[in-house]
Tab-separated table of C-alpha atoms and ligand atoms in Angstrom:
chain	number	residue	atom	x	y	z
A	1	MET	CA	-27.680	168.691	54.186
A	2	ALA	CA	-26.398	168.124	50.697
A	3	ALA	CA	-24.831	164.873	50.520
A	4	THR	CA	-20.633	164.669	49.958
A	5	VAL	CA	-19.122	162.350	47.703
A	6	GLY	CA	-15.434	161.137	48.481
A	7	ILE	CA	-13.084	159.882	45.471
A	8	VAL	CA	-9.876	157.961	46.581
A	9	GLY	CA	-7.260	157.428	43.563
A	10	VAL	CA	-8.173	160.627	41.159
A	11	GLY	CA	-6.455	159.741	38.021
A	12	LEU	CA	-8.344	158.746	34.593
A	13	VAL	CA	-11.249	156.489	36.102
A	14	GLY	CA	-11.765	159.043	39.626
A	15	SER	CA	-11.425	162.134	37.678
A	16	ALA	CA	-14.204	160.610	34.980
A	17	ALA	CA	-16.297	160.116	37.596
A	18	ALA	CA	-16.212	162.832	39.782
A	19	TYR	CA	-16.601	165.045	36.680
A	20	ALA	CA	-20.004	163.517	36.036
A	21	ILE	CA	-21.142	163.457	39.337
A	22	ALA	CA	-20.407	167.652	38.990
A	23	LEU	CA	-22.449	167.666	36.192
A	24	SER	CA	-24.933	165.810	37.242
A	25	GLY	CA	-25.753	167.617	40.555
A	26	ILE	CA	-26.417	165.035	42.929
A	27	ALA	CA	-23.681	165.629	45.204
A	28	GLY	CA	-23.338	169.078	47.377
A	29	ARG	CA	-19.608	168.498	47.577
A	30	ILE	CA	-17.194	166.357	46.052
A	31	VAL	CA	-13.505	165.710	47.389
A	32	LEU	CA	-11.100	164.020	45.734
A	33	VAL	CA	-7.873	161.927	47.481
A	34	ASP	CA	-4.793	160.904	45.617
A	35	HIS	CA	-1.403	159.538	46.758
A	36	VAL	CA	-0.467	162.270	44.474
A	37	PRO	CA	-1.772	165.523	45.978
A	38	ALA	CA	-0.600	167.558	43.331
A	39	LEU	CA	-2.893	165.374	41.043
A	40	ALA	CA	-6.273	165.588	43.076
A	41	GLN	CA	-5.199	169.577	43.854
A	42	ALA	CA	-5.257	169.755	39.820
A	43	GLN	CA	-8.489	167.894	38.816
A	44	ALA	CA	-10.242	169.342	41.712
A	45	GLU	CA	-9.390	172.846	39.972
A	46	ASP	CA	-10.256	171.445	36.858
A	47	ILE	CA	-13.158	170.228	37.534
A	48	ALA	CA	-14.736	173.082	39.501
A	49	HIS	CA	-14.136	174.942	36.490
A	50	ALA	CA	-16.895	172.853	34.916
A	51	VAL	CA	-19.136	173.334	37.799
A	52	PRO	CA	-20.672	177.016	37.054
A	53	PHE	CA	-21.956	175.872	33.577
A	54	ALA	CA	-23.896	172.862	35.099
A	55	SER	CA	-24.608	172.698	39.115
A	56	ALA	CA	-23.583	174.225	41.935
A	57	THR	CA	-21.084	171.036	43.587
A	58	GLN	CA	-18.366	172.011	45.624
A	59	VAL	CA	-15.425	170.203	44.385
A	60	GLU	CA	-11.845	170.266	46.585
A	61	ALA	CA	-9.002	168.181	46.906
A	62	GLY	CA	-7.423	167.015	50.291
A	63	ASP	CA	-6.254	164.251	52.984
A	64	TYR	CA	-8.482	161.367	54.477
A	65	ASP	CA	-10.053	163.348	56.971
A	66	ARG	CA	-11.578	165.937	54.205
A	67	LEU	CA	-13.527	162.852	53.405
A	68	ALA	CA	-15.238	162.311	56.763
A	69	GLY	CA	-19.383	162.510	56.667
A	70	ALA	CA	-19.047	161.218	53.435
A	71	GLU	CA	-22.430	159.470	52.044
A	72	VAL	CA	-20.725	157.532	49.457
A	73	VAL	CA	-16.562	157.025	48.711
A	74	ILE	CA	-15.859	155.671	45.459
A	75	ILE	CA	-12.112	153.718	45.412
A	76	ALA	CA	-10.620	153.831	42.114
A	77	ALA	CA	-6.656	153.700	43.629
A	78	GLY	CA	-4.822	151.534	41.524
A	79	VAL	CA	-3.013	150.482	38.360
A	80	ASN	CA	-4.797	150.256	35.093
A	81	GLN	CA	-3.948	147.420	32.086
A	82	LYS	CA	-1.242	148.205	29.814
A	83	PRO	CA	-2.406	147.045	26.404
A	84	GLY	CA	-2.885	143.754	26.380
A	85	GLU	CA	-3.156	143.220	29.957
A	86	THR	CA	-6.013	141.386	31.474
A	87	ARG	CA	-7.398	142.766	34.785
A	88	ILE	CA	-6.576	139.909	36.920
A	89	ALA	CA	-3.146	140.696	35.909
A	90	LEU	CA	-3.068	143.795	38.030
A	91	LEU	CA	-4.702	141.889	41.336
A	92	SER	CA	-1.408	141.816	43.797
A	93	ARG	CA	-0.403	145.231	42.715
A	94	ASN	CA	-4.014	146.954	43.788
A	95	ALA	CA	-4.667	144.379	46.510
A	96	ALA	CA	-1.361	145.939	48.109
A	97	VAL	CA	-2.704	149.552	47.282
A	98	PHE	CA	-6.287	148.413	49.043
A	99	ALA	CA	-4.289	147.273	52.054
A	100	SER	CA	-3.676	150.924	53.222
A	101	VAL	CA	-6.368	152.776	51.143
A	102	VAL	CA	-9.516	151.007	52.940
A	103	GLY	CA	-8.308	151.458	56.579
A	104	GLU	CA	-7.967	154.979	55.833
A	105	VAL	CA	-11.636	155.180	54.459
A	106	ARG	CA	-13.133	153.377	57.176
A	107	ARG	CA	-11.265	155.546	59.937
A	108	VAL	CA	-12.721	158.586	58.354
A	109	ALA	CA	-15.946	157.969	57.063
A	110	PRO	CA	-17.711	154.714	58.499
A	111	ASP	CA	-20.948	155.417	57.590
A	112	ALA	CA	-20.152	155.580	54.156
A	113	ILE	CA	-21.224	153.244	51.135
A	114	LEU	CA	-18.023	152.318	49.560
A	115	LEU	CA	-18.181	151.889	45.431
A	116	VAL	CA	-15.308	149.698	44.446
A	117	ALA	CA	-13.847	150.672	41.067
A	118	THR	CA	-10.400	148.963	40.748
A	119	ASN	CA	-9.641	146.384	38.641
A	120	PRO	CA	-10.065	143.559	39.106
A	121	VAL	CA	-13.425	145.178	40.464
A	122	ASP	CA	-14.716	141.972	41.671
A	123	VAL	CA	-11.636	140.545	43.828
A	124	MET	CA	-10.824	144.395	44.846
A	125	THR	CA	-14.990	144.251	46.114
A	126	GLU	CA	-14.110	140.582	48.230
A	127	ILE	CA	-11.187	142.089	49.604
A	128	THR	CA	-13.057	145.617	50.443
A	129	THR	CA	-15.537	143.384	52.083
A	130	ARG	CA	-13.264	142.011	54.100
A	131	LEU	CA	-11.126	144.720	54.944
A	132	SER	CA	-13.395	146.885	55.923
A	133	GLY	CA	-15.662	144.484	57.592
A	134	LEU	CA	-18.929	146.064	56.733
A	135	PRO	CA	-21.887	144.228	55.678
A	136	PRO	CA	-21.326	142.883	51.541
A	137	GLY	CA	-24.445	145.400	50.612
A	138	ARG	CA	-22.273	148.194	51.932
A	139	VAL	CA	-19.458	147.342	49.936
A	140	ILE	CA	-20.471	147.774	46.118
A	141	GLY	CA	-18.039	147.236	43.118
A	142	SER	CA	-19.314	148.558	39.749
A	143	GLY	CA	-18.900	144.942	38.288
A	144	THR	CA	-20.653	144.724	35.311
A	145	ILE	CA	-22.291	148.245	35.183
A	146	LEU	CA	-20.545	149.090	32.530
A	147	ASP	CA	-20.712	145.882	30.337
A	148	THR	CA	-24.223	145.996	30.885
A	149	ALA	CA	-24.063	149.510	29.696
A	150	ARG	CA	-22.359	148.148	26.134
A	151	PHE	CA	-24.461	145.273	25.903
A	152	ARG	CA	-27.424	147.627	25.995
A	153	SER	CA	-26.044	150.152	23.613
A	154	LEU	CA	-24.920	147.559	21.176
A	155	LEU	CA	-28.435	145.765	21.173
A	156	GLY	CA	-29.889	149.162	21.301
A	157	ARG	CA	-28.240	149.940	17.596
A	158	HIS	CA	-28.773	146.609	15.912
A	159	LEU	CA	-32.422	146.630	16.523
A	160	GLY	CA	-32.975	150.709	16.136
A	161	ILE	CA	-33.963	151.550	19.611
A	162	SER	CA	-32.869	153.486	22.633
A	163	PRO	CA	-30.413	151.435	24.808
A	164	GLN	CA	-32.527	152.506	27.792
A	165	SER	CA	-35.351	150.787	26.595
A	166	VAL	CA	-32.967	147.478	25.956
A	167	HIS	CA	-33.260	145.175	29.341
A	168	ALA	CA	-30.211	142.685	28.868
A	169	TYR	CA	-27.717	141.865	31.516
A	170	VAL	CA	-23.964	141.031	31.546
A	171	LEU	CA	-23.558	138.726	34.629
A	172	GLY	CA	-20.352	137.570	36.297
A	173	GLU	CA	-17.107	138.678	36.497
A	174	HIS	CA	-15.975	142.290	35.052
A	175	GLY	CA	-13.510	140.857	32.934
A	176	ASP	CA	-13.097	137.941	30.264
A	177	SER	CA	-15.512	135.037	31.805
A	178	GLU	CA	-18.360	137.326	32.031
A	179	VAL	CA	-21.755	136.151	30.673
A	180	LEU	CA	-24.190	138.038	28.642
A	181	ALA	CA	-27.443	136.800	29.485
A	182	TRP	CA	-29.138	136.499	26.122
A	183	SER	CA	-31.791	134.333	26.937
A	184	THR	CA	-33.642	136.795	29.415
A	185	ALA	CA	-32.870	139.959	26.961
A	186	ARG	CA	-36.134	142.247	26.306
A	187	ALA	CA	-37.241	144.922	24.012
A	188	GLY	CA	-39.621	146.878	26.110
A	189	SER	CA	-41.257	143.638	27.280
A	190	VAL	CA	-40.812	141.899	24.315
A	191	GLY	CA	-38.293	138.982	24.081
A	192	ILE	CA	-35.114	140.205	22.080
A	193	ARG	CA	-35.430	137.779	19.172
A	194	ASP	CA	-39.131	138.250	18.869
A	195	PHE	CA	-38.330	141.733	18.299
A	196	ALA	CA	-35.475	141.610	16.172
A	197	ALA	CA	-37.954	139.337	13.890
A	198	GLN	CA	-40.587	142.050	14.067
A	199	VAL	CA	-38.314	144.599	12.867
A	200	GLY	CA	-36.430	142.731	10.167
A	201	ALA	CA	-33.116	142.717	11.859
A	202	ALA	CA	-32.420	138.981	13.085
A	203	ILE	CA	-30.027	138.135	15.586
A	204	THR	CA	-28.143	135.987	13.581
A	205	ASP	CA	-24.860	133.870	15.140
A	206	GLN	CA	-22.791	136.139	13.260
A	207	VAL	CA	-24.355	139.224	14.791
A	208	ARG	CA	-24.376	137.694	18.148
A	209	ALA	CA	-20.854	136.705	18.276
A	210	GLU	CA	-20.020	140.779	16.715
A	211	ILE	CA	-22.051	141.852	19.907
A	212	ASP	CA	-20.274	139.648	22.534
A	213	ASP	CA	-16.868	140.197	20.984
A	214	GLY	CA	-18.252	144.374	21.210
A	215	VAL	CA	-18.831	143.785	24.831
A	216	ARG	CA	-16.001	141.266	25.744
A	217	ARG	CA	-13.343	142.809	24.562
A	218	ALA	CA	-14.234	146.579	24.488
A	219	ALA	CA	-11.690	147.162	26.919
A	220	TYR	CA	-8.460	145.809	25.184
A	221	ARG	CA	-9.700	148.052	21.863
A	222	ILE	CA	-9.760	151.114	23.799
A	223	ILE	CA	-7.034	150.735	25.628
A	224	ALA	CA	-4.890	149.594	22.882
A	225	GLY	CA	-6.296	153.059	20.949
A	226	LYS	CA	-6.197	155.678	23.970
A	227	GLY	CA	-4.407	153.731	26.637
A	228	ALA	CA	-7.125	153.677	29.127
A	229	THR	CA	-10.866	153.343	29.468
A	230	ASN	CA	-12.760	156.387	31.681
A	231	TYR	CA	-15.767	157.785	30.477
A	232	GLY	CA	-18.059	154.731	30.441
A	233	ILE	CA	-17.217	153.743	33.978
A	234	GLY	CA	-17.309	157.811	35.050
A	235	ALA	CA	-20.426	157.763	34.404
A	236	GLY	CA	-21.535	154.178	35.555
A	237	LEU	CA	-19.917	155.075	38.906
A	238	MET	CA	-22.221	158.664	38.577
A	239	ARG	CA	-25.529	155.985	37.930
A	240	LEU	CA	-24.288	153.994	41.058
A	241	THR	CA	-23.786	156.992	43.055
A	242	ARG	CA	-26.672	158.853	42.416
A	243	ALA	CA	-28.946	155.441	43.138
A	244	VAL	CA	-27.466	155.393	46.653
A	245	LEU	CA	-28.013	159.581	47.360
A	246	ARG	CA	-31.333	158.851	45.814
A	247	ASP	CA	-32.224	156.094	47.738
A	248	GLU	CA	-33.458	155.136	44.210
A	249	GLY	CA	-34.345	151.125	44.614
A	250	ALA	CA	-32.588	151.159	40.999
A	251	VAL	CA	-31.806	147.717	39.414
A	252	LEU	CA	-28.184	147.764	38.050
A	253	SER	CA	-25.988	144.943	37.769
A	254	VAL	CA	-23.356	145.128	40.257
A	255	SER	CA	-20.904	143.106	42.373
A	256	ILE	CA	-21.116	142.518	46.202
A	257	HIS	CA	-20.195	139.575	48.132
A	258	THR	CA	-22.723	136.914	47.577
A	259	PRO	CA	-23.194	133.839	49.925
A	260	LEU	CA	-24.046	131.261	46.998
A	261	VAL	CA	-24.343	131.671	43.182
A	262	ALA	CA	-24.261	129.504	40.482
A	263	GLY	CA	-23.495	126.559	42.786
A	264	VAL	CA	-20.340	128.564	43.947
A	265	ARG	CA	-19.939	129.717	47.819
A	266	ASP	CA	-18.702	133.317	49.115
A	267	VAL	CA	-18.192	134.878	45.854
A	268	ALA	CA	-18.316	138.670	44.715
A	269	LEU	CA	-19.646	139.204	41.185
A	270	SER	CA	-22.739	140.685	39.565
A	271	ILE	CA	-25.787	139.730	39.116
A	272	PRO	CA	-28.797	142.589	38.749
A	273	ARG	CA	-29.427	143.928	42.255
A	274	VAL	CA	-31.467	146.716	43.785
A	275	VAL	CA	-29.638	149.638	44.806
A	276	ASN	CA	-30.521	152.610	47.522
A	277	ARG	CA	-29.120	154.419	50.247
A	278	ARG	CA	-28.304	151.110	52.300
A	279	GLY	CA	-26.615	150.153	49.411
A	280	VAL	CA	-27.431	146.601	48.183
A	281	THR	CA	-30.752	145.307	49.323
A	282	ALA	CA	-31.940	142.718	47.085
A	283	ASP	CA	-31.085	140.439	44.179
A	284	LEU	CA	-32.996	139.685	40.974
A	285	MET	CA	-31.267	136.603	39.647
A	286	PRO	CA	-32.600	136.221	35.821
A	287	ASP	CA	-34.040	132.754	34.880
A	288	LEU	CA	-30.623	131.683	32.758
A	289	ASP	CA	-30.398	128.696	30.117
A	290	ALA	CA	-28.559	125.812	30.754
A	291	ALA	CA	-25.359	127.047	28.761
A	292	GLU	CA	-25.550	130.657	30.295
A	293	THR	CA	-25.728	128.844	34.264
A	294	GLU	CA	-22.750	126.637	33.422
A	295	ALA	CA	-20.897	129.766	31.867
A	296	LEU	CA	-22.053	131.777	35.279
A	297	HIS	CA	-20.435	129.194	37.416
A	298	ARG	CA	-17.402	128.979	35.629
A	299	SER	CA	-17.163	132.555	36.131
A	300	ALA	CA	-18.281	132.432	39.881
A	301	ARG	CA	-15.431	129.385	40.582
A	302	LEU	CA	-12.647	131.772	38.688
A	303	LEU	CA	-13.417	134.815	40.906
A	304	ALA	CA	-13.454	132.825	44.070
A	305	ASP	CA	-10.704	130.825	43.242
A	306	LEU	CA	-8.620	134.200	42.975
A	307	ALA	CA	-9.927	135.904	45.969
A	308	ALA	CA	-8.917	132.425	47.798
A	309	GLU	CA	-5.090	132.934	46.967
A	310	VAL	CA	-5.081	136.807	48.207
A	311	ARG	CA	-3.494	137.138	51.643
A	312	LEU	CA	-4.170	140.301	53.535
B	1	NAI	N1	-14.553	149.102	36.879
B	1	NAI	C1	-14.389	149.215	35.997
B	1	NAI	O1	-15.501	148.844	35.006
B	1	NAI	C2	-13.046	149.889	35.120
B	1	NAI	C3	-12.286	149.986	36.390
B	1	NAI	N2	-11.115	150.662	35.760
B	1	NAI	C4	-9.735	150.450	36.753
B	1	NAI	O2	-9.477	151.476	37.815
B	1	NAI	C5	-8.559	151.707	38.037
B	1	NAI	C6	-7.808	153.200	37.494
B	1	NAI	O3	-7.666	153.222	36.398
B	1	NAI	P1	-7.316	154.907	35.947
B	1	NAI	O4	-7.520	155.638	36.810
B	1	NAI	O5	-6.745	154.571	34.659
B	1	NAI	O6	-5.457	154.855	36.569
B	1	NAI	P2	-4.541	155.696	36.724
B	1	NAI	O7	-3.626	155.314	36.696
B	1	NAI	O8	-5.332	156.873	35.831
B	1	NAI	O9	-5.353	156.493	38.282
B	1	NAI	C7	-4.964	155.464	39.207
B	1	NAI	C8	-4.743	156.667	40.807
B	1	NAI	O10	-4.654	156.368	41.762
B	1	NAI	C9	-3.663	156.695	42.540
B	1	NAI	N3	-2.913	155.963	43.247
B	1	NAI	C10	-2.192	154.755	43.531
B	1	NAI	N4	-2.092	154.280	44.856
B	1	NAI	C11	-2.867	154.992	45.843
B	1	NAI	C12	-3.106	155.025	46.907
B	1	NAI	N5	-2.143	154.109	47.593
B	1	NAI	N6	-3.537	155.974	47.572
B	1	NAI	C13	-4.288	156.839	46.895
B	1	NAI	N7	-4.297	157.036	45.392
B	1	NAI	C14	-3.524	155.821	44.693
B	1	NAI	C15	-2.643	157.392	41.668
B	1	NAI	O11	-1.813	158.163	42.228
B	1	NAI	C16	-3.472	157.270	40.593
B	1	NAI	O12	-3.509	158.480	40.577
B	1	NAI	C17	-7.594	150.856	37.718
B	1	NAI	O13	-7.300	149.301	38.283
B	1	NAI	C18	-8.241	150.346	36.545
B	1	NAI	O14	-8.170	148.738	35.976
B	1	NAI	C19	-10.785	151.106	34.891
B	1	NAI	C20	-11.832	151.414	33.751
B	1	NAI	C21	-13.141	150.463	33.917
B	2	PYR	C1	-10.438	148.837	32.087
B	2	PYR	C2	-12.148	148.118	32.312
B	2	PYR	O1	-12.362	147.143	33.044
B	2	PYR	C3	-13.399	148.416	31.165
B	2	PYR	O2	-13.308	149.608	30.630
B	2	PYR	O3	-13.930	147.996	30.969
């Protein structure tokens, strides 16, 4: 039977995910839920009109009960950043939203893999894991899937190769403390610095600083320009949903509760992980240099401290 994907919170991010999933044809049915039912209804109707051009996906809106039987539920409910605002500043407001949303989703779709997009996504993933009582591998935050895409895109552009042929990851927080893992970045199977030298596109300190800024500050720039980011994360959530529904065993940088990472216990953050129908089934911790390891420790510490302050 074709898979059902539920999406709770269908503003800019939830609707972009629904649109990407509908066009990709990976789900048989997409159910949109929002605490503004008229918005969910309108998004479903609009996206349904795109479907005949691409797939046979059924797109509908409804209340939580319509999520029954869903294999995957994406949660993108809550507030987004105003220009200049950090993701972390959203925490108390979005924790309050999740206090009601997660229980409703678990009640109607107890077997679903939960994909969390709401910011600050790592802490929201930790909160969702606690509220749901699910094993950590079944509650997956989109984490740095988007930052990794930004990193690959900028590196690919600099080196003149496709982003899909760049193997490079962003680790830690999806946010200001994230860690670009330069030391393990590769073009095909060649170290990024060697390849850059071969093609006459050296990664100077200035290039490195520009790419770092292009990744780390992307959301701030886009939000200043258009009020939100949605297409990148919409495609990222589609990619993650596909890895689950098709049991791909894809390696993606996503956030789950992790017992011990970079010397910090019990924290949700991103490292490359294997994603398949059972959720996350393995981690692939890159072999970082000393500076990156220290930066990952700081990022993990920050996230663990924030999550410890949340009272549910
Ligand atoms: N993980 C990532 O890489 C990214 C995460 N985000 C985050 O995604 C979240 C959503 O952002 P946008 O879609 O731009 O915001 P939005 O304001 O456009 O949409 C949020 C939706 O959530 C709904 N909502 C609020 N409380 C709800 C509840 N209790 N139950 C059901 N629905 C509820 C609202 O009615 C609204 O439709 C934000 O926290 C934002 O920061 C945004 C971009 C990238
Ligand atoms: C808003 C956000 O988290 C992003 O675009 O990275």
